[in-house]
mmCIF file of C-alpha atoms in Angstrom:
data_model
loop_
_atom_site.group_PDB
_atom_site.id
_atom_site.type_symbol
_atom_site.label_atom_id
_atom_site.label_comp_id
_atom_site.label_asym_id
_atom_site.label_seq_id
_atom_site.Cartn_x
_atom_site.Cartn_y
_atom_site.Cartn_z
ATOM 1 C CA MET A 203 -68.400 -60.720 -7.326
ATOM 2 C CA LYS A 204 -64.820 -62.244 -7.262
ATOM 3 C CA SER A 205 -63.716 -60.789 -3.865
ATOM 4 C CA ARG A 206 -66.846 -62.132 -2.605
ATOM 5 C CA ILE A 207 -66.345 -65.830 -3.992
ATOM 6 C CA LEU A 208 -62.683 -65.463 -2.537
ATOM 7 C CA LEU A 209 -64.058 -64.264 1.346
ATOM 8 C CA PHE A 210 -66.584 -66.935 0.912
ATOM 9 C CA PHE A 211 -64.176 -69.722 0.576
ATOM 10 C CA LEU A 212 -61.718 -68.008 2.991
ATOM 11 C CA ALA A 213 -64.476 -68.174 5.524
ATOM 12 C CA LEU A 214 -65.411 -71.736 5.394
ATOM 13 C CA ALA A 215 -62.103 -72.617 5.736
ATOM 14 C CA VAL A 216 -61.903 -70.756 8.982
ATOM 15 C CA TRP A 217 -64.891 -72.141 9.801
ATOM 16 C CA ALA A 218 -63.635 -76.011 8.978
ATOM 17 C CA LEU A 219 -60.311 -75.487 11.009
ATOM 18 C CA LEU A 220 -62.526 -74.091 13.864
ATOM 19 C CA ASN A 221 -64.480 -77.210 14.064
ATOM 20 C CA TRP A 222 -61.750 -79.206 13.064
ATOM 21 C CA THR A 223 -63.555 -82.927 13.031
ATOM 22 C CA PRO A 224 -65.688 -83.075 9.562
ATOM 23 C CA ASP A 225 -69.329 -83.190 10.317
ATOM 24 C CA TRP A 226 -71.836 -82.340 7.726
ATOM 25 C CA GLN A 227 -74.333 -80.447 9.985
ATOM 26 C CA HIS A 228 -71.038 -78.260 10.983
ATOM 27 C CA MET A 229 -70.366 -77.780 7.120
ATOM 28 C CA LEU A 230 -74.046 -77.022 6.481
ATOM 29 C CA ILE A 231 -74.247 -73.962 9.045
ATOM 30 C CA GLY A 232 -70.649 -73.047 8.056
ATOM 31 C CA VAL A 233 -71.510 -72.863 4.047
ATOM 32 C CA PHE A 234 -74.842 -70.189 5.353
ATOM 33 C CA VAL A 235 -72.564 -68.195 7.639
ATOM 34 C CA ALA A 236 -69.972 -67.587 5.107
ATOM 35 C CA ALA A 237 -72.482 -67.052 2.361
ATOM 36 C CA PHE A 238 -73.736 -64.328 5.044
ATOM 37 C CA VAL A 239 -70.235 -62.628 5.641
ATOM 38 C CA ALA A 240 -69.435 -62.874 2.045
ATOM 39 C CA PHE A 241 -72.620 -61.385 1.268
ATOM 40 C CA MET A 242 -72.303 -58.615 3.724
ATOM 41 C CA THR A 243 -68.745 -57.261 3.589
ATOM 42 C CA GLY A 244 -67.215 -59.020 0.376
ATOM 43 C CA ASP A 245 -66.576 -55.991 -1.636
ATOM 44 C CA LEU A 246 -64.132 -54.529 1.016
ATOM 45 C CA PHE A 247 -61.948 -57.415 0.912
ATOM 46 C CA VAL A 248 -59.707 -57.318 -1.782
ATOM 47 C CA ARG A 249 -59.487 -54.658 -4.896
ATOM 48 C CA ARG A 250 -57.421 -56.590 -7.920
ATOM 49 C CA PRO A 251 -58.535 -60.491 -7.484
ATOM 50 C CA HIS A 252 -56.621 -61.282 -10.208
ATOM 51 C CA LEU A 253 -53.557 -61.035 -8.323
ATOM 52 C CA PHE A 254 -54.435 -64.308 -6.162
ATOM 53 C CA THR A 255 -53.834 -66.387 -9.302
ATOM 54 C CA HIS A 256 -50.156 -65.401 -9.725
ATOM 55 C CA LEU A 257 -48.065 -68.561 -8.400
ATOM 56 C CA ASN A 258 -44.537 -66.599 -7.532
ATOM 57 C CA ARG A 259 -46.249 -64.471 -5.052
ATOM 58 C CA TYR A 260 -47.135 -67.385 -2.652
ATOM 59 C CA LEU A 261 -43.636 -68.189 -3.062
ATOM 60 C CA TRP A 262 -42.468 -65.228 -1.910
ATOM 61 C CA PHE A 263 -44.506 -65.044 0.924
ATOM 62 C CA PHE A 264 -43.236 -68.291 2.163
ATOM 63 C CA TYR A 265 -39.740 -66.744 1.725
ATOM 64 C CA TYR A 266 -40.780 -63.272 3.801
ATOM 65 C CA CYS A 267 -42.559 -65.628 6.689
ATOM 66 C CA PRO A 268 -39.179 -67.190 7.971
ATOM 67 C CA ILE A 269 -37.612 -63.668 7.640
ATOM 68 C CA PHE A 270 -40.202 -62.072 9.705
ATOM 69 C CA ILE A 271 -40.213 -64.814 12.517
ATOM 70 C CA TRP A 272 -36.185 -64.327 12.824
ATOM 71 C CA GLU A 273 -36.443 -60.718 13.015
ATOM 72 C CA CYS A 274 -39.431 -60.759 15.392
ATOM 73 C CA ILE A 275 -37.398 -62.814 17.739
ATOM 74 C CA LYS A 276 -34.315 -60.762 17.450
ATOM 75 C CA ALA A 277 -36.613 -57.579 18.392
ATOM 76 C CA ASN A 278 -37.883 -59.345 21.485
ATOM 77 C CA ILE A 279 -34.283 -60.218 22.485
ATOM 78 C CA ASP A 280 -33.103 -56.648 21.770
ATOM 79 C CA VAL A 281 -35.834 -55.256 24.004
ATOM 80 C CA ALA A 282 -35.674 -57.617 26.734
ATOM 81 C CA TYR A 283 -31.905 -56.601 26.853
ATOM 82 C CA ARG A 284 -32.709 -52.823 26.938
ATOM 83 C CA VAL A 285 -35.562 -53.279 29.917
ATOM 84 C CA ILE A 286 -33.206 -55.290 32.118
ATOM 85 C CA HIS A 287 -30.196 -53.213 31.592
ATOM 86 C CA PRO A 288 -29.591 -51.126 34.681
ATOM 87 C CA ASP A 289 -29.257 -47.733 32.912
ATOM 88 C CA LEU A 290 -31.897 -48.249 30.212
ATOM 89 C CA PRO A 291 -29.440 -47.694 26.803
ATOM 90 C CA ILE A 292 -32.485 -45.677 24.803
ATOM 91 C CA HIS A 293 -32.077 -42.726 22.532
ATOM 92 C CA PRO A 294 -35.454 -42.657 21.255
ATOM 93 C CA GLY A 295 -37.144 -40.343 18.435
ATOM 94 C CA ILE A 296 -39.458 -40.091 15.125
ATOM 95 C CA VAL A 297 -37.863 -40.394 12.371
ATOM 96 C CA LYS A 298 -39.050 -40.591 8.482
ATOM 97 C CA VAL A 299 -39.046 -43.261 6.489
ATOM 98 C CA ARG A 300 -39.536 -43.310 2.907
ATOM 99 C CA THR A 301 -41.384 -45.750 0.727
ATOM 100 C CA SER A 302 -42.345 -46.443 -2.633
ATOM 101 C CA LEU A 303 -45.121 -49.109 -2.079
ATOM 102 C CA LYS A 304 -48.776 -47.993 -3.331
ATOM 103 C CA SER A 305 -51.408 -50.299 -2.490
ATOM 104 C CA ASP A 306 -52.903 -50.721 0.923
ATOM 105 C CA THR A 307 -52.330 -54.269 1.914
ATOM 106 C CA ALA A 308 -48.806 -53.529 1.210
ATOM 107 C CA LEU A 309 -48.542 -50.663 3.297
ATOM 108 C CA THR A 310 -50.479 -52.413 5.846
ATOM 109 C CA PHE A 311 -47.992 -55.045 5.795
ATOM 110 C CA LEU A 312 -45.319 -53.169 5.792
ATOM 111 C CA ALA A 313 -46.221 -50.961 8.929
ATOM 112 C CA ASN A 314 -46.685 -54.232 10.863
ATOM 113 C CA SER A 315 -43.485 -55.698 9.977
ATOM 114 C CA ILE A 316 -41.892 -52.579 11.024
ATOM 115 C CA THR A 317 -43.629 -52.553 14.288
ATOM 116 C CA LEU A 318 -42.709 -56.029 15.043
ATOM 117 C CA THR A 319 -39.311 -56.010 14.394
ATOM 118 C CA PRO A 320 -35.798 -54.633 16.209
ATOM 119 C CA GLY A 321 -36.308 -51.187 18.020
ATOM 120 C CA THR A 322 -39.218 -49.431 15.598
ATOM 121 C CA LEU A 323 -42.703 -48.872 15.918
ATOM 122 C CA SER A 324 -44.631 -47.398 12.741
ATOM 123 C CA VAL A 325 -46.778 -44.021 14.220
ATOM 124 C CA ASP A 326 -48.351 -42.786 10.809
ATOM 125 C CA VAL A 327 -48.647 -43.380 7.007
ATOM 126 C CA ASP A 328 -48.576 -40.548 4.544
ATOM 127 C CA LYS A 329 -49.715 -42.056 1.583
ATOM 128 C CA GLU A 330 -49.470 -39.203 -0.839
ATOM 129 C CA ASN A 331 -46.180 -38.505 -0.364
ATOM 130 C CA GLY A 332 -44.660 -42.035 0.525
ATOM 131 C CA VAL A 333 -43.539 -41.341 3.807
ATOM 132 C CA LEU A 334 -43.951 -43.375 7.108
ATOM 133 C CA TYR A 335 -43.117 -41.894 10.598
ATOM 134 C CA VAL A 336 -41.042 -44.464 12.935
ATOM 135 C CA HIS A 337 -40.352 -44.200 16.349
ATOM 136 C CA TRP A 338 -36.769 -45.631 16.600
ATOM 137 C CA ILE A 339 -35.816 -46.646 20.339
ATOM 138 C CA GLU A 340 -32.250 -46.215 19.157
ATOM 139 C CA VAL A 341 -31.890 -43.375 16.618
ATOM 140 C CA LYS A 342 -28.937 -44.176 14.511
ATOM 141 C CA ASP A 343 -29.409 -41.612 11.920
ATOM 142 C CA LYS A 344 -32.005 -38.836 11.595
ATOM 143 C CA ASP A 345 -31.447 -38.390 7.830
ATOM 144 C CA ILE A 346 -34.175 -39.943 5.888
ATOM 145 C CA GLU A 347 -32.480 -42.098 3.171
ATOM 146 C CA LYS A 348 -29.935 -43.799 5.694
ATOM 147 C CA ALA A 349 -32.961 -44.403 7.987
ATOM 148 C CA THR A 350 -34.797 -45.869 4.928
ATOM 149 C CA GLY A 351 -31.816 -48.251 4.318
ATOM 150 C CA LEU A 352 -31.816 -49.120 7.864
ATOM 151 C CA VAL A 353 -35.479 -49.809 8.885
ATOM 152 C CA ALA A 354 -37.659 -50.495 5.858
ATOM 153 C CA GLU A 355 -35.669 -51.754 2.851
ATOM 154 C CA ARG A 356 -35.241 -55.612 3.671
ATOM 155 C CA PHE A 357 -39.048 -56.156 4.034
ATOM 156 C CA GLU A 358 -40.081 -53.594 1.241
ATOM 157 C CA ARG A 359 -38.074 -55.337 -1.792
ATOM 158 C CA ILE A 360 -39.891 -58.788 -0.677
ATOM 159 C CA LEU A 361 -43.180 -56.905 0.040
ATOM 160 C CA LYS A 362 -43.204 -55.155 -3.682
ATOM 161 C CA ARG A 363 -42.826 -58.840 -4.792
ATOM 162 C CA ILE A 364 -45.663 -60.006 -3.046
ATOM 163 C CA PHE A 365 -48.543 -57.093 -3.053
ATOM 164 C CA GLU A 366 -47.385 -54.659 -5.852
ATOM 165 C CA MET B 218 -41.109 -85.516 24.881
ATOM 166 C CA ILE B 219 -43.334 -83.611 22.768
ATOM 167 C CA ASP B 220 -45.105 -82.334 25.814
ATOM 168 C CA MET B 221 -41.538 -80.936 27.578
ATOM 169 C CA LEU B 222 -41.173 -78.857 24.114
ATOM 170 C CA GLY B 223 -44.378 -77.491 25.199
ATOM 171 C CA LEU B 224 -43.293 -76.619 28.383
ATOM 172 C CA VAL B 225 -40.279 -75.153 27.222
ATOM 173 C CA PHE B 226 -42.368 -73.037 24.969
ATOM 174 C CA ILE B 227 -44.487 -71.868 27.755
ATOM 175 C CA SER B 228 -41.807 -70.940 29.758
ATOM 176 C CA ILE B 229 -40.199 -68.732 27.189
ATOM 177 C CA GLY B 230 -43.468 -67.125 26.830
ATOM 178 C CA LEU B 231 -44.027 -66.392 30.366
ATOM 179 C CA PHE B 232 -40.406 -65.032 30.482
ATOM 180 C CA PHE B 233 -41.074 -62.524 27.588
ATOM 181 C CA ASP B 234 -44.645 -61.555 28.935
ATOM 182 C CA PHE B 235 -43.123 -60.802 32.190
ATOM 183 C CA VAL B 236 -40.145 -58.531 30.620
ATOM 184 C CA GLY B 237 -42.682 -56.603 28.688
ATOM 185 C CA CYS B 238 -45.085 -55.877 31.916
ATOM 186 C CA LEU B 239 -41.312 -54.894 33.550
ATOM 187 C CA GLY B 240 -40.915 -52.728 30.185
ATOM 188 C CA LEU B 241 -44.483 -51.090 30.787
ATOM 189 C CA VAL B 242 -43.234 -50.085 34.403
ATOM 190 C CA ARG B 243 -39.794 -48.833 33.847
ATOM 191 C CA LEU B 244 -39.689 -46.947 30.286
ATOM 192 C CA PRO B 245 -40.086 -43.184 30.540
ATOM 193 C CA ASP B 246 -42.969 -42.463 27.996
ATOM 194 C CA VAL B 247 -45.873 -43.705 26.085
ATOM 195 C CA TYR B 248 -44.105 -44.574 23.087
ATOM 196 C CA ASN B 249 -41.164 -46.831 24.372
ATOM 197 C CA ARG B 250 -43.727 -48.173 26.649
ATOM 198 C CA LEU B 251 -45.631 -49.186 23.550
ATOM 199 C CA GLN B 252 -42.910 -50.813 21.605
ATOM 200 C CA ALA B 253 -41.712 -53.214 24.460
ATOM 201 C CA SER B 254 -45.164 -54.176 25.521
ATOM 202 C CA THR B 255 -46.366 -54.950 22.174
ATOM 203 C CA LYS B 256 -43.167 -56.969 20.962
ATOM 204 C CA CYS B 257 -42.732 -58.746 24.133
ATOM 205 C CA ILE B 258 -46.017 -59.191 25.218
ATOM 206 C CA THR B 259 -47.577 -60.332 21.781
ATOM 207 C CA LEU B 260 -44.564 -62.727 21.294
ATOM 208 C CA GLY B 261 -44.936 -63.933 24.931
ATOM 209 C CA THR B 262 -48.629 -64.853 24.214
ATOM 210 C CA CYS B 263 -48.112 -66.437 20.908
ATOM 211 C CA SER B 264 -45.460 -68.650 22.502
ATOM 212 C CA ILE B 265 -47.820 -69.436 25.169
ATOM 213 C CA LEU B 266 -50.214 -70.572 22.869
ATOM 214 C CA PHE B 267 -47.903 -72.261 20.346
ATOM 215 C CA GLY B 268 -46.804 -74.618 23.922
ATOM 216 C CA ALA B 269 -50.576 -75.119 24.295
ATOM 217 C CA PHE B 270 -50.905 -76.399 20.420
ATOM 218 C CA LEU B 271 -47.846 -78.353 21.171
ATOM 219 C CA ILE B 272 -49.863 -79.950 24.369
ATOM 220 C CA HIS B 273 -52.939 -80.549 23.028
ATOM 221 C CA GLY B 274 -51.730 -81.881 19.650
ATOM 222 C CA PHE B 275 -54.132 -82.044 16.264
ATOM 223 C CA VAL B 276 -57.479 -81.483 17.842
ATOM 224 C CA ALA B 277 -59.878 -78.583 17.744
ATOM 225 C CA ALA B 278 -58.314 -76.822 20.694
ATOM 226 C CA GLY B 279 -54.839 -77.041 19.273
ATOM 227 C CA ILE B 280 -55.760 -75.577 15.883
ATOM 228 C CA LYS B 281 -57.897 -72.677 17.577
ATOM 229 C CA ALA B 282 -54.498 -71.867 19.300
ATOM 230 C CA LEU B 283 -52.741 -71.682 15.931
ATOM 231 C CA LEU B 284 -55.731 -69.371 14.812
ATOM 232 C CA CYS B 285 -55.729 -67.350 18.254
ATOM 233 C CA ILE B 286 -51.803 -66.943 17.058
ATOM 234 C CA LEU B 287 -52.461 -65.654 13.925
ATOM 235 C CA PHE B 288 -54.810 -63.156 14.889
ATOM 236 C CA LEU B 289 -52.766 -62.148 17.466
ATOM 237 C CA VAL B 290 -49.929 -61.340 15.048
ATOM 238 C CA LEU B 291 -52.480 -59.612 12.755
ATOM 239 C CA THR B 292 -54.330 -57.338 15.318
ATOM 240 C CA SER B 293 -51.944 -56.212 17.689
ATOM 241 C CA PRO B 294 -49.385 -54.192 15.534
ATOM 242 C CA VAL B 295 -52.614 -52.733 14.426
ATOM 243 C CA SER B 296 -53.702 -51.247 17.339
ATOM 244 C CA ALA B 297 -50.343 -50.278 18.707
ATOM 245 C CA HIS B 298 -50.224 -48.142 15.626
ATOM 246 C CA ALA B 299 -53.580 -46.948 15.939
ATOM 247 C CA LEU B 300 -52.637 -46.005 20.160
ATOM 248 C CA ALA B 301 -49.251 -44.410 18.781
ATOM 249 C CA ARG B 302 -51.049 -42.281 16.534
ATOM 250 C CA ALA B 303 -54.068 -41.112 18.707
ATOM 251 C CA ALA B 304 -51.319 -40.362 21.778
ATOM 252 C CA HIS B 305 -49.618 -38.138 19.298
ATOM 253 C CA LYS B 306 -52.265 -36.469 18.407
ATOM 254 C CA SER B 307 -54.081 -35.902 21.776
ATOM 255 C CA GLY B 308 -50.639 -34.114 22.528
ATOM 256 C CA VAL B 309 -48.693 -36.627 24.369
ATOM 257 C CA LYS B 310 -44.748 -35.210 24.428
ATOM 258 C CA LEU B 311 -41.653 -37.690 23.911
ATOM 259 C CA CYS B 312 -39.390 -38.016 26.819
ATOM 260 C CA GLU B 313 -36.363 -35.610 27.724
ATOM 261 C CA GLU B 314 -34.110 -38.208 26.548
ATOM 262 C CA SER B 315 -35.472 -38.499 22.710
ATOM 263 C CA VAL B 316 -33.250 -37.079 20.097
ATOM 264 C CA VAL B 317 -35.473 -35.915 17.004
ATOM 265 C CA ASP B 318 -39.418 -35.624 16.542
ATOM 266 C CA ARG B 319 -40.215 -35.576 12.724
ATOM 267 C CA TYR B 320 -43.416 -35.828 12.813
ATOM 268 C CA ALA B 321 -44.270 -32.665 15.382
ATOM 269 C CA GLU B 322 -41.807 -30.891 12.664
ATOM 270 C CA ASP B 323 -43.742 -31.806 9.627
ATOM 271 C CA GLY B 324 -46.824 -29.958 11.674
ATOM 272 C CA ASN B 325 -48.875 -33.109 12.593
ATOM 273 C CA MET C 32 -29.730 -38.598 40.104
ATOM 274 C CA ARG C 33 -27.807 -41.303 38.700
ATOM 275 C CA ASN C 34 -27.200 -43.019 42.247
ATOM 276 C CA LYS C 35 -30.916 -42.506 43.184
ATOM 277 C CA ARG C 36 -31.793 -44.445 39.882
ATOM 278 C CA ARG C 37 -28.801 -47.212 40.829
ATOM 279 C CA VAL C 38 -30.713 -47.593 44.305
ATOM 280 C CA THR C 39 -34.475 -47.778 42.575
ATOM 281 C CA TYR C 40 -32.803 -50.462 40.417
ATOM 282 C CA ILE C 41 -31.281 -52.468 43.231
ATOM 283 C CA PHE C 42 -34.504 -52.095 45.460
ATOM 284 C CA GLY C 43 -36.690 -53.146 42.482
ATOM 285 C CA ALA C 44 -34.431 -55.911 41.441
ATOM 286 C CA ILE C 45 -34.389 -57.660 44.772
ATOM 287 C CA VAL C 46 -38.123 -57.162 45.816
ATOM 288 C CA ILE C 47 -39.050 -58.618 41.951
ATOM 289 C CA LEU C 48 -36.110 -61.623 42.466
ATOM 290 C CA VAL C 49 -37.612 -62.139 46.149
ATOM 291 C CA ILE C 50 -41.288 -62.887 44.792
ATOM 292 C CA LEU C 51 -40.144 -64.857 41.823
ATOM 293 C CA ALA C 52 -38.156 -66.902 44.078
ATOM 294 C CA LYS C 53 -41.250 -67.455 46.406
ATOM 295 C CA VAL C 54 -43.319 -68.681 43.609
ATOM 296 C CA LEU C 55 -40.989 -70.797 41.823
ATOM 297 C CA LEU C 56 -39.622 -72.625 45.106
ATOM 298 C CA SER C 57 -42.561 -72.741 47.506
ATOM 299 C CA PRO C 58 -45.138 -75.513 47.157
ATOM 300 C CA PRO C 59 -48.361 -73.676 45.604
ATOM 301 C CA PRO C 60 -51.740 -73.857 47.285
ATOM 302 C CA ILE C 61 -54.304 -76.438 45.987
ATOM 303 C CA LEU C 62 -56.385 -74.718 43.471
ATOM 304 C CA PHE C 63 -56.986 -76.902 40.636
ATOM 305 C CA TYR C 64 -57.249 -80.609 40.036
ATOM 306 C CA GLN C 65 -54.592 -82.723 41.434
ATOM 307 C CA ASP C 66 -54.820 -85.593 38.606
ATOM 308 C CA MET C 67 -53.689 -83.445 35.589
ATOM 309 C CA PRO C 68 -50.206 -83.340 33.983
ATOM 310 C CA PHE C 69 -47.879 -80.740 34.743
ATOM 311 C CA ILE C 70 -50.224 -79.182 37.153
ATOM 312 C CA GLY C 71 -47.242 -77.775 39.490
ATOM 313 C CA PHE C 72 -45.822 -76.106 36.623
ATOM 314 C CA LEU C 73 -48.828 -74.649 35.254
ATOM 315 C CA ARG C 74 -49.525 -73.336 38.861
ATOM 316 C CA ARG C 75 -46.288 -71.295 38.853
ATOM 317 C CA ALA C 76 -47.205 -70.296 35.560
ATOM 318 C CA PHE C 77 -50.411 -68.705 36.556
ATOM 319 C CA TYR C 78 -48.750 -66.990 39.602
ATOM 320 C CA ILE C 79 -46.196 -65.627 37.056
ATOM 321 C CA LEU C 80 -48.945 -64.189 34.799
ATOM 322 C CA LEU C 81 -50.495 -62.705 38.068
ATOM 323 C CA PHE C 82 -47.623 -60.799 38.803
ATOM 324 C CA SER C 83 -47.441 -59.429 35.323
ATOM 325 C CA CYS C 84 -50.804 -58.207 35.524
ATOM 326 C CA LEU C 85 -50.134 -56.879 38.988
ATOM 327 C CA LEU C 86 -47.220 -55.057 37.252
ATOM 328 C CA CYS C 87 -49.721 -53.683 34.827
ATOM 329 C CA LEU C 88 -52.196 -52.533 37.385
ATOM 330 C CA TYR C 89 -49.113 -50.531 38.715
ATOM 331 C CA ARG C 90 -48.909 -48.549 35.296
ATOM 332 C CA ILE C 91 -52.537 -48.063 35.310
ATOM 333 C CA LEU C 92 -52.761 -46.438 38.802
ATOM 334 C CA ARG C 93 -49.494 -44.403 38.260
ATOM 335 C CA GLY C 94 -49.922 -43.572 34.515
ATOM 336 C CA PRO C 95 -49.285 -39.889 34.025
ATOM 337 C CA THR C 96 -51.774 -39.819 31.164
ATOM 338 C CA SER C 97 -54.448 -41.487 29.646
ATOM 339 C CA ALA C 98 -52.527 -42.309 26.899
ATOM 340 C CA ASP C 99 -50.503 -45.025 29.167
ATOM 341 C CA ARG C 100 -53.511 -46.276 30.859
ATOM 342 C CA ALA C 101 -54.955 -47.171 26.883
ATOM 343 C CA VAL C 102 -51.731 -49.301 26.316
ATOM 344 C CA THR C 103 -51.844 -50.996 29.594
ATOM 345 C CA ILE C 104 -55.178 -52.096 29.179
ATOM 346 C CA ASP C 105 -54.358 -53.515 25.557
ATOM 347 C CA MET C 106 -51.925 -55.308 27.077
ATOM 348 C CA LEU C 107 -54.270 -56.990 29.769
ATOM 349 C CA GLY C 108 -56.407 -57.828 27.321
ATOM 350 C CA ILE C 109 -53.394 -59.997 25.502
ATOM 351 C CA LEU C 110 -52.004 -61.515 29.198
ATOM 352 C CA ILE C 111 -55.559 -62.554 29.778
ATOM 353 C CA VAL C 112 -55.279 -64.563 26.182
ATOM 354 C CA GLY C 113 -52.548 -66.602 27.531
ATOM 355 C CA PHE C 114 -54.142 -66.783 30.971
ATOM 356 C CA CYS C 115 -57.023 -68.655 29.241
ATOM 357 C CA ALA C 116 -54.500 -70.884 27.056
ATOM 358 C CA ILE C 117 -52.729 -72.021 30.311
ATOM 359 C CA LEU C 118 -56.071 -72.489 31.928
ATOM 360 C CA GLY C 119 -57.366 -74.612 28.776
ATOM 361 C CA ILE C 120 -54.165 -77.012 29.370
ATOM 362 C CA SER C 121 -54.549 -77.424 33.306
ATOM 363 C CA THR C 122 -58.197 -77.903 33.640
ATOM 364 C CA GLY C 123 -58.376 -80.078 30.433
ATOM 365 C CA ARG C 124 -61.638 -78.275 29.259
ATOM 366 C CA SER C 125 -60.519 -77.143 25.834
ATOM 367 C CA TRP C 126 -63.265 -74.545 25.563
ATOM 368 C CA TYR C 127 -61.211 -72.239 26.939
ATOM 369 C CA ILE C 128 -59.371 -71.582 24.198
ATOM 370 C CA ASP C 129 -62.614 -70.507 22.354
ATOM 371 C CA ILE C 130 -63.130 -67.615 25.421
ATOM 372 C CA ALA C 131 -59.268 -66.845 24.452
ATOM 373 C CA ILE C 132 -60.193 -66.075 20.692
ATOM 374 C CA ALA C 133 -63.237 -64.336 21.569
ATOM 375 C CA TRP C 134 -61.262 -62.000 24.142
ATOM 376 C CA ALA C 135 -58.610 -61.352 21.561
ATOM 377 C CA LEU C 136 -61.133 -59.931 19.246
ATOM 378 C CA GLN C 137 -63.302 -58.109 21.495
ATOM 379 C CA SER C 138 -59.724 -56.430 23.116
ATOM 380 C CA PHE C 139 -59.024 -55.732 19.706
ATOM 381 C CA ILE C 140 -61.911 -53.869 18.568
ATOM 382 C CA ALA C 141 -62.121 -52.265 22.226
ATOM 383 C CA THR C 142 -58.471 -50.628 21.703
ATOM 384 C CA LEU C 143 -59.206 -49.360 18.289
ATOM 385 C CA ALA C 144 -62.177 -47.279 19.894
ATOM 386 C CA LEU C 145 -60.129 -46.388 22.836
ATOM 387 C CA ALA C 146 -57.670 -45.057 20.503
ATOM 388 C CA LYS C 147 -60.387 -42.838 18.524
ATOM 389 C CA PHE C 148 -61.530 -41.761 21.968
ATOM 390 C CA LEU C 149 -58.140 -40.405 22.679
ATOM 391 C CA GLU C 150 -57.867 -38.709 18.998
ATOM 392 C CA GLY C 151 -60.851 -36.599 19.182
ATOM 393 C CA LYS C 152 -59.924 -35.377 22.970
ATOM 394 C CA SER C 153 -57.590 -32.740 23.978
ATOM 395 C CA PHE C 154 -55.116 -33.594 26.483
ATOM 396 C CA ASP C 155 -55.943 -32.463 29.979
ATOM 397 C CA ASP C 156 -55.603 -34.904 32.650
#
């Protein structure tokens, strides 16, 4: 039930942003649409709604955003350099990365962050063993522990504080 | 002034879009192409949309451009992940420069 | 082998640079509204995006596996989102951004469907 209420307010906020000029007719239709969406798909949205009340999770999220954007820009410059270089300096391969995150949201965010950061692309997630398979455009180390340290660790520390 | 900043963002976005498409042509196999194109084209298009937001300002169109950025950043890694897994499951091999393939070694 | 790659690289670089110089330096034909701001810059931006789409089409024609084609279709969807954003500026009609949002949504769903289809299919073309 809490999950449905949260989804209702989120959908209403997105509707209000899409319309932007405040107008009671738009908002009335928005209330109906958001209630319908929350009624249909509300129980899929969050499993543990009590996490939304912790304030320091939001602070860690705001700390995570600039780090993510900076890594994203670095990734783009790196890929652009590799593409424009005449010899194509790539040594690709798929390596394993160990993770200690358990919840679905945290794993999704970790996989997305890995995909958008320098030279890595998540191929599959093995949730039982806590292993991510990562395609790496420049394999620096085939060993699982060192690859974990190079690829996933900087996000994992922050994501654990946000979502676990 | 702020319009010129928007044009600068659009130029950066065009450059990264172009490099991403060039990577799609030059790189040797599906996974490398997916890497180059996902990163470069996503950030390039986000940059174009941010330039559009700067030019439009805080009106309905600008806010919609920001929402579109949020949506693209959330969805494009998911689709890249799905495509990479599907390609590996359908039997596409890695290119011959590849060093290691732990995913096939684990029998998936 | 290495020499052949060098020759291909230089040839491709010359072709791409000539096309880009042609796009950036020559005055583009009149297609859109004359009185909008920055119209020259935005027209050249259109041509660069169109050239990127042409590179994508090369990969669709040439792509050795169907996974390549699926990747390229995904990327074409994202390029069209940027195209709609620039159209929204250059024509002054803000509803092009709505088209961009809807296109991003349906492109995402289409890519997921393509991935599911690829996963179930054996690899034979």
